[in-house]
C-alpha atoms as a printed R data frame, in Angstrom:
    type eleno elety resid chain resno      x        y       z
1   ATOM     1    CA   MET     A     1  2.675  -82.617  -7.122
2   ATOM     2    CA   THR     A     2  5.521  -82.557  -9.625
3   ATOM     3    CA   ARG     A     3  9.135  -82.952  -8.606
4   ATOM     4    CA   HIS     A     4  9.864  -79.360  -9.646
5   ATOM     5    CA   ALA     A     5  7.160  -78.067  -7.310
6   ATOM     6    CA   LYS     A     6  8.083  -80.142  -4.276
7   ATOM     7    CA   PHE     A     7 11.788  -80.914  -4.634
8   ATOM     8    CA   LEU     A     8 14.588  -78.464  -5.305
9   ATOM     9    CA   LYS     A     9 17.392  -78.790  -7.803
10  ATOM    10    CA   ARG     A    10 20.660  -77.878  -6.117
11  ATOM    11    CA   SER     A    11 21.738  -75.033  -8.371
12  ATOM    12    CA   VAL     A    12 21.565  -71.317  -7.676
13  ATOM    13    CA   ALA     A    13 18.696  -69.766  -9.618
14  ATOM    14    CA   LEU     A    14 20.104  -67.925 -12.625
15  ATOM    15    CA   GLY     A    15 18.452  -64.706 -11.552
16  ATOM    16    CA   ALA     A    16 20.148  -64.940  -8.175
17  ATOM    17    CA   VAL     A    17 23.708  -65.432  -9.389
18  ATOM    18    CA   ALA     A    18 24.701  -61.819  -8.737
19  ATOM    19    CA   LEU     A    19 23.226  -61.975  -5.239
20  ATOM    20    CA   ALA     A    20 24.971  -65.282  -4.587
21  ATOM    21    CA   ALA     A    21 28.290  -63.782  -5.645
22  ATOM    22    CA   LEU     A    22 27.806  -60.957  -3.157
23  ATOM    23    CA   SER     A    23 27.205  -63.462  -0.374
24  ATOM    24    CA   LEU     A    24 30.496  -65.328  -0.831
25  ATOM    25    CA   GLN     A    25 32.357  -65.741   2.438
26  ATOM    26    CA   THR     A    26 35.049  -63.075   2.852
27  ATOM    27    CA   GLY     A    27 36.403  -63.954   6.305
28  ATOM    28    CA   THR     A    28 40.138  -63.809   6.954
29  ATOM    29    CA   ALA     A    29 42.166  -66.991   7.167
30  ATOM    30    CA   GLY     A    30 42.745  -68.442  10.614
31  ATOM    31    CA   ALA     A    31 45.891  -70.100  11.905
32  ATOM    32    CA   ALA     A    32 44.992  -73.408  10.252
33  ATOM    33    CA   GLY     A    33 44.084  -71.776   6.953
34  ATOM    34    CA   GLU     A    34 40.334  -72.033   7.550
35  ATOM    35    CA   PRO     A    35 38.350  -68.835   6.961
36  ATOM    36    CA   THR     A    36 36.972  -67.131  10.026
37  ATOM    37    CA   PRO     A    37 33.227  -66.648   9.492
38  ATOM    38    CA   SER     A    38 31.988  -63.127   8.887
39  ATOM    39    CA   SER     A    39 28.850  -61.691  10.461
40  ATOM    40    CA   SER     A    40 26.781  -62.864   7.480
41  ATOM    41    CA   THR     A    41 28.131  -66.438   7.557
42  ATOM    42    CA   PRO     A    42 25.295  -68.965   8.010
43  ATOM    43    CA   GLY     A    43 27.804  -71.554   9.253
44  ATOM    44    CA   THR     A    44 31.404  -72.639   8.877
45  ATOM    45    CA   LYS     A    45 30.766  -75.952   7.112
46  ATOM    46    CA   VAL     A    46 29.222  -77.397   3.959
47  ATOM    47    CA   VAL     A    47 26.151  -78.991   5.521
48  ATOM    48    CA   GLY     A    48 27.803  -81.295   8.036
49  ATOM    49    CA   GLY     A    49 31.211  -80.991   6.358
50  ATOM    50    CA   VAL     A    50 34.591  -79.299   6.763
51  ATOM    51    CA   PRO     A    51 36.887  -77.110   4.634
52  ATOM    52    CA   ALA     A    52 38.807  -78.891   1.890
53  ATOM    53    CA   ALA     A    53 42.562  -78.429   1.757
54  ATOM    54    CA   GLN     A    54 44.218  -76.731  -1.194
55  ATOM    55    CA   GLY     A    55 45.016  -79.420  -3.762
56  ATOM    56    CA   GLU     A    56 42.907  -82.092  -2.060
57  ATOM    57    CA   PHE     A    57 40.405  -82.320  -4.923
58  ATOM    58    CA   PRO     A    58 42.217  -80.650  -7.839
59  ATOM    59    CA   PHE     A    59 39.596  -81.775 -10.359
60  ATOM    60    CA   MET     A    60 36.881  -79.591  -8.783
61  ATOM    61    CA   VAL     A    61 35.449  -76.751 -10.883
62  ATOM    62    CA   ARG     A    62 33.181  -73.844  -9.993
63  ATOM    63    CA   LEU     A    63 30.898  -72.602 -12.777
64  ATOM    64    CA   SER     A    64 29.782  -68.993 -13.019
65  ATOM    65    CA   MET     A    65 26.068  -69.793 -13.300
66  ATOM    66    CA   GLY     A    66 26.131  -71.046  -9.703
67  ATOM    67    CA   CYS     A    67 26.958  -74.741 -10.103
68  ATOM    68    CA   GLY     A    68 29.857  -77.091  -9.569
69  ATOM    69    CA   GLY     A    69 31.522  -79.593 -11.849
70  ATOM    70    CA   ALA     A    70 34.573  -81.778 -12.353
71  ATOM    71    CA   LEU     A    71 37.225  -81.964 -15.041
72  ATOM    72    CA   TYR     A    72 36.155  -84.917 -17.174
73  ATOM    73    CA   ARG     A    73 38.850  -84.190 -19.739
74  ATOM    74    CA   PRO     A    74 41.368  -81.337 -19.651
75  ATOM    75    CA   ASP     A    75 39.038  -79.226 -21.828
76  ATOM    76    CA   ILE     A    76 35.639  -80.610 -20.740
77  ATOM    77    CA   VAL     A    77 33.704  -80.187 -17.483
78  ATOM    78    CA   LEU     A    78 31.043  -82.684 -16.385
79  ATOM    79    CA   THR     A    79 28.134  -81.028 -14.583
80  ATOM    80    CA   ALA     A    80 24.336  -81.314 -14.224
81  ATOM    81    CA   ALA     A    81 21.883  -80.865 -17.108
82  ATOM    82    CA   HIS     A    82 19.711  -78.529 -15.042
83  ATOM    83    CA   CYS     A    83 22.677  -76.153 -14.695
84  ATOM    84    CA   VAL     A    84 22.684  -75.310 -18.410
85  ATOM    85    CA   ASP     A    85 20.125  -74.072 -20.903
86  ATOM    86    CA   GLY     A    86 20.173  -76.586 -23.735
87  ATOM    87    CA   SER     A    87 22.979  -77.498 -26.129
88  ATOM    88    CA   GLY     A    88 25.021  -75.488 -28.608
89  ATOM    89    CA   ASN     A    89 27.615  -72.742 -28.768
90  ATOM    90    CA   ASN     A    90 27.958  -70.934 -25.457
91  ATOM    91    CA   THR     A    91 30.668  -68.492 -24.416
92  ATOM    92    CA   SER     A    92 28.887  -67.133 -21.339
93  ATOM    93    CA   ILE     A    93 30.162  -69.595 -18.721
94  ATOM    94    CA   THR     A    94 33.385  -69.108 -16.774
95  ATOM    95    CA   ALA     A    95 34.988  -72.150 -15.148
96  ATOM    96    CA   THR     A    96 37.188  -71.541 -12.103
97  ATOM    97    CA   ALA     A    97 39.634  -74.304 -11.207
98  ATOM    98    CA   GLY     A    98 42.810  -75.058  -9.295
99  ATOM    99    CA   VAL     A    99 41.861  -73.412  -5.988
100 ATOM   100    CA   VAL     A   100 39.677  -73.856  -2.930
101 ATOM   101    CA   ASP     A   101 39.404  -70.059  -2.499
102 ATOM   102    CA   LEU     A   102 37.356  -68.602  -5.349
103 ATOM   103    CA   GLN     A   103 39.000  -65.212  -4.786
104 ATOM   104    CA   SER     A   104 42.552  -66.551  -4.964
105 ATOM   105    CA   SER     A   105 44.901  -64.858  -7.418
106 ATOM   106    CA   SER     A   106 46.062  -68.369  -8.400
107 ATOM   107    CA   ALA     A   107 42.650  -69.356  -9.746
108 ATOM   108    CA   ILE     A   108 42.542  -70.700 -13.290
109 ATOM   109    CA   LYS     A   109 39.641  -69.133 -15.190
110 ATOM   110    CA   VAL     A   110 38.570  -70.417 -18.604
111 ATOM   111    CA   LYS     A   111 35.553  -69.479 -20.715
112 ATOM   112    CA   SER     A   112 33.207  -72.011 -22.275
113 ATOM   113    CA   THR     A   113 32.771  -72.492 -26.018
114 ATOM   114    CA   LYS     A   114 30.051  -75.146 -26.248
115 ATOM   115    CA   VAL     A   115 27.535  -76.954 -24.060
116 ATOM   116    CA   LEU     A   116 26.024  -80.392 -24.579
117 ATOM   117    CA   GLN     A   117 23.025  -81.175 -22.402
118 ATOM   118    CA   ALA     A   118 22.040  -84.833 -21.974
119 ATOM   119    CA   PRO     A   119 19.930  -85.921 -24.968
120 ATOM   120    CA   GLY     A   120 16.300  -86.278 -23.935
121 ATOM   121    CA   TYR     A   121 16.661  -84.325 -20.700
122 ATOM   122    CA   ASN     A   122 13.274  -82.954 -19.617
123 ATOM   123    CA   GLY     A   123 13.850  -82.080 -15.967
124 ATOM   124    CA   SER     A   124 13.474  -85.632 -14.645
125 ATOM   125    CA   GLY     A   125 16.459  -87.990 -14.662
126 ATOM   126    CA   LYS     A   126 19.309  -87.818 -17.218
127 ATOM   127    CA   ASP     A   127 20.731  -84.924 -15.189
128 ATOM   128    CA   TRP     A   128 24.176  -84.553 -16.808
129 ATOM   129    CA   ALA     A   129 25.809  -82.108 -19.201
130 ATOM   130    CA   LEU     A   130 29.231  -81.324 -20.622
131 ATOM   131    CA   ILE     A   131 30.872  -77.917 -21.022
132 ATOM   132    CA   LYS     A   132 33.654  -77.481 -23.576
133 ATOM   133    CA   LEU     A   133 36.380  -75.065 -22.459
134 ATOM   134    CA   ALA     A   134 38.185  -72.581 -24.693
135 ATOM   135    CA   ARG     A   135 41.511  -74.142 -23.736
136 ATOM   136    CA   PRO     A   136 42.541  -77.292 -21.866
137 ATOM   137    CA   VAL     A   137 43.526  -77.114 -18.205
138 ATOM   138    CA   THR     A   138 46.624  -79.257 -18.559
139 ATOM   139    CA   ASN     A   139 48.165  -78.815 -15.117
140 ATOM   140    CA   LEU     A   140 45.264  -80.376 -13.190
141 ATOM   141    CA   PRO     A   141 44.110  -84.008 -13.088
142 ATOM   142    CA   THR     A   142 40.765  -85.141 -14.434
143 ATOM   143    CA   LEU     A   143 38.299  -87.202 -12.413
144 ATOM   144    CA   PRO     A   144 37.614  -90.623 -13.993
145 ATOM   145    CA   VAL     A   145 34.000  -91.822 -13.965
146 ATOM   146    CA   THR     A   146 32.778  -95.285 -13.059
147 ATOM   147    CA   THR     A   147 31.658  -97.317 -16.060
148 ATOM   148    CA   ASP     A   148 29.695  -99.946 -14.129
149 ATOM   149    CA   GLY     A   149 27.900 -100.240 -10.804
150 ATOM   150    CA   ARG     A   150 30.670 -101.766  -8.711
151 ATOM   151    CA   TYR     A   151 31.342  -98.505  -6.848
152 ATOM   152    CA   ASP     A   152 27.711  -97.423  -6.450
153 ATOM   153    CA   SER     A   153 27.653  -98.125  -2.703
154 ATOM   154    CA   GLY     A   154 29.676  -97.444   0.427
155 ATOM   155    CA   ASP     A   155 30.685  -94.024   1.732
156 ATOM   156    CA   PHE     A   156 30.959  -91.186  -0.768
157 ATOM   157    CA   THR     A   157 32.689  -87.805  -0.697
158 ATOM   158    CA   VAL     A   158 30.876  -84.690  -1.891
159 ATOM   159    CA   ALA     A   159 32.395  -81.232  -2.306
160 ATOM   160    CA   GLY     A   160 31.284  -77.805  -3.431
161 ATOM   161    CA   TRP     A   161 30.957  -74.092  -2.820
162 ATOM   162    CA   GLY     A   162 27.230  -74.281  -2.098
163 ATOM   163    CA   ALA     A   163 25.196  -73.202   0.914
164 ATOM   164    CA   THR     A   164 26.148  -74.499   4.359
165 ATOM   165    CA   ARG     A   165 22.504  -74.705   5.392
166 ATOM   166    CA   GLU     A   166 19.148  -74.729   3.679
167 ATOM   167    CA   GLY     A   167 18.514  -71.206   2.409
168 ATOM   168    CA   GLY     A   168 22.086  -70.081   3.128
169 ATOM   169    CA   GLY     A   169 24.517  -68.167   0.911
170 ATOM   170    CA   GLN     A   170 27.219  -69.449  -1.398
171 ATOM   171    CA   GLN     A   171 30.701  -70.075  -0.048
172 ATOM   172    CA   ARG     A   172 34.046  -68.575  -0.977
173 ATOM   173    CA   TYR     A   173 35.958  -71.666   0.176
174 ATOM   174    CA   LEU     A   174 35.470  -75.254  -1.008
175 ATOM   175    CA   ARG     A   175 33.874  -77.612   1.520
176 ATOM   176    CA   LYS     A   176 33.699  -81.390   1.686
177 ATOM   177    CA   ALA     A   177 31.568  -83.980   3.461
178 ATOM   178    CA   THR     A   178 31.095  -87.742   3.622
179 ATOM   179    CA   VAL     A   179 27.682  -89.230   2.869
180 ATOM   180    CA   PRO     A   180 26.711  -92.922   3.081
181 ATOM   181    CA   PHE     A   181 24.897  -94.786   0.321
182 ATOM   182    CA   VAL     A   182 21.119  -95.100   0.697
183 ATOM   183    CA   ASP     A   183 19.629  -98.194  -0.947
184 ATOM   184    CA   THR     A   184 16.916  -98.038  -3.591
185 ATOM   185    CA   PRO     A   185 13.939  -99.220  -1.463
186 ATOM   186    CA   THR     A   186 14.762  -96.671   1.242
187 ATOM   187    CA   CYS     A   187 15.102  -93.855  -1.282
188 ATOM   188    CA   GLN     A   188 11.854  -94.871  -2.963
189 ATOM   189    CA   ARG     A   189 10.067  -94.636   0.375
190 ATOM   190    CA   ALA     A   190 11.512  -91.145   0.839
191 ATOM   191    CA   TYR     A   191 10.654  -89.786  -2.615
192 ATOM   192    CA   GLY     A   192  8.167  -92.137  -4.254
193 ATOM   193    CA   SER     A   193  7.911  -91.970  -8.030
194 ATOM   194    CA   ALA     A   194 10.057  -88.815  -8.186
195 ATOM   195    CA   TYR     A   195 13.124  -90.996  -7.673
196 ATOM   196    CA   ILE     A   196 14.327  -92.898 -10.781
197 ATOM   197    CA   PRO     A   197 16.427  -95.869  -9.536
198 ATOM   198    CA   GLY     A   198 18.131  -96.699 -12.827
199 ATOM   199    CA   GLU     A   199 19.258  -93.116 -13.376
200 ATOM   200    CA   GLU     A   200 19.775  -91.819  -9.842
201 ATOM   201    CA   ILE     A   201 21.536  -92.803  -6.636
202 ATOM   202    CA   CYS     A   202 20.805  -91.555  -3.105
203 ATOM   203    CA   ALA     A   203 23.181  -90.744  -0.259
204 ATOM   204    CA   GLY     A   204 22.788  -89.220   3.191
205 ATOM   205    CA   ILE     A   205 22.164  -90.016   6.851
206 ATOM   206    CA   MET     A   206 18.531  -91.108   6.952
207 ATOM   207    CA   SER     A   207 18.015  -91.167  10.715
208 ATOM   208    CA   THR     A   208 19.346  -87.733  11.626
209 ATOM   209    CA   GLY     A   209 20.147  -85.859   8.424
210 ATOM   210    CA   GLY     A   210 22.711  -83.140   8.995
211 ATOM   211    CA   VAL     A   211 25.103  -84.031   6.164
212 ATOM   212    CA   ASP     A   212 24.250  -83.174   2.575
213 ATOM   213    CA   THR     A   213 24.877  -81.104  -0.512
214 ATOM   214    CA   CYS     A   214 22.768  -77.976  -0.869
215 ATOM   215    CA   GLN     A   215 21.881  -75.147  -3.254
216 ATOM   216    CA   GLY     A   216 24.947  -74.124  -5.274
217 ATOM   217    CA   ASP     A   217 26.436  -77.639  -5.198
218 ATOM   218    CA   SER     A   218 24.504  -78.859  -8.259
219 ATOM   219    CA   GLY     A   219 26.655  -80.456 -10.926
220 ATOM   220    CA   GLY     A   220 29.492  -81.184  -8.534
221 ATOM   221    CA   PRO     A   221 30.812  -84.738  -8.263
222 ATOM   222    CA   MET     A   222 30.030  -87.408  -5.721
223 ATOM   223    CA   PHE     A   223 33.071  -89.688  -5.624
224 ATOM   224    CA   ARG     A   224 34.902  -92.400  -3.704
225 ATOM   225    CA   LYS     A   225 38.122  -94.418  -3.868
226 ATOM   226    CA   ASP     A   226 38.307  -97.260  -6.369
227 ATOM   227    CA   ASN     A   227 40.043 -100.589  -5.756
228 ATOM   228    CA   ASN     A   228 43.399  -98.952  -6.517
229 ATOM   229    CA   GLY     A   229 42.873  -96.140  -4.039
230 ATOM   230    CA   ALA     A   230 42.199  -93.494  -6.700
231 ATOM   231    CA   TRP     A   231 39.213  -91.133  -6.802
232 ATOM   232    CA   ILE     A   232 36.403  -92.140  -9.145
233 ATOM   233    CA   GLN     A   233 33.142  -90.285  -9.794
234 ATOM   234    CA   VAL     A   234 29.907  -92.159  -9.111
235 ATOM   235    CA   GLY     A   235 27.366  -89.339  -8.981
236 ATOM   236    CA   ILE     A   236 26.478  -85.770  -9.977
237 ATOM   237    CA   THR     A   237 24.728  -83.562  -7.420
238 ATOM   238    CA   SER     A   238 21.147  -83.177  -8.618
239 ATOM   239    CA   TRP     A   239 18.239  -82.591  -6.211
240 ATOM   240    CA   GLY     A   240 16.621  -83.243  -2.853
241 ATOM   241    CA   ASP     A   241 13.881  -82.194  -0.457
242 ATOM   242    CA   GLY     A   242 15.536  -79.224   1.211
243 ATOM   243    CA   CYS     A   243 19.071  -79.815   2.523
244 ATOM   244    CA   ALA     A   244 20.216  -82.356   5.134
245 ATOM   245    CA   ARG     A   245 16.702  -83.109   6.402
246 ATOM   246    CA   PRO     A   246 16.192  -86.400   8.293
247 ATOM   247    CA   GLY     A   247 14.673  -89.033   6.036
248 ATOM   248    CA   LYS     A   248 15.398  -86.983   2.898
249 ATOM   249    CA   PRO     A   249 18.735  -87.996   1.323
250 ATOM   250    CA   GLY     A   250 20.453  -86.168  -1.492
251 ATOM   251    CA   VAL     A   251 19.740  -87.493  -4.983
252 ATOM   252    CA   TYR     A   252 22.591  -87.775  -7.498
253 ATOM   253    CA   THR     A   253 22.774  -88.708 -11.152
254 ATOM   254    CA   ARG     A   254 23.958  -92.325 -11.386
255 ATOM   255    CA   VAL     A   255 27.080  -91.861 -13.523
256 ATOM   256    CA   SER     A   256 27.536  -95.572 -14.242
257 ATOM   257    CA   THR     A   257 24.261  -95.553 -16.183
258 ATOM   258    CA   PHE     A   258 25.403  -92.733 -18.467
259 ATOM   259    CA   ALA     A   259 29.160  -93.371 -18.731
260 ATOM   260    CA   LYS     A   260 29.036  -94.493 -22.374
261 ATOM   261    CA   ALA     A   261 26.709  -91.650 -23.395
262 ATOM   262    CA   ILE     A   262 28.953  -89.118 -21.634
263 ATOM   263    CA   ALA     A   263 32.040  -90.437 -23.427
264 ATOM   264    CA   THR     A   264 30.273  -90.270 -26.790
265 ATOM   265    CA   ALA     A   265 29.098  -86.724 -26.092
266 ATOM   266    CA   ALA     A   266 32.617  -85.666 -25.093
267 ATOM   267    CA   ASP     A   267 33.941  -86.943 -28.412
268 ATOM   268    CA   GLN     A   268 31.245  -84.965 -30.235
269 ATOM   269    CA   LEU     A   269 32.220  -81.769 -28.448
270 ATOM   270    CA   ARG     A   270 35.780  -82.110 -29.686
271 ATOM   271    CA   ARG     A   271 34.833  -82.293 -33.351
């Protein structure tokens, strides 16, 4: 069975974007600033996570096709290849940044101008893409990417506006969770030949599950602190077998493998 048939990419299907938008959480804010779940809320957490505070991850971006991303440069968003439809001019994507609440009046919204999908992407591995914005977002920090494998282990942070449970709706408020690194042999046992060790990295709680990214989180960053205590991106949310299942970790694009190619592509987009 192919990976596409058995394992799910973690983006919202393009045909379901309108439905996903309708299912955004609209609960009122509680005393601590956390939204109170509405009757249609599948849960109050990103799978196993908690709400992110305003300004906690200022590099986070929500993309209108139902994916996440991070500011790679002030005018470029790094996301997943499976979130976009090829390379070229594209003005159909809206990037929302600067807020945890997607309905906030303070949200920064910028249209796309171009998209560059990873060269050679065919649905397996190489799951990265860049989106050029119509104007730079100069008042928010970018998220540096790791250029080698020194940070490809430990505990990682993931964040996004995706479903809080497998099959759930998209979220209005940004959520975060911590997921531990899963080594290559363990991930290979979980996914067999579908997992590409040199291009992908796995994270999750193998024994119990319960903490994971899910549909709508695709393209968002997986990151951790570097040796100087600053955030650095090590992964891009890509795929998995369901969401937060025991023995089935999340699979992320291994950014260290593609750091040079991403930098080259970003330079091309600016020409």
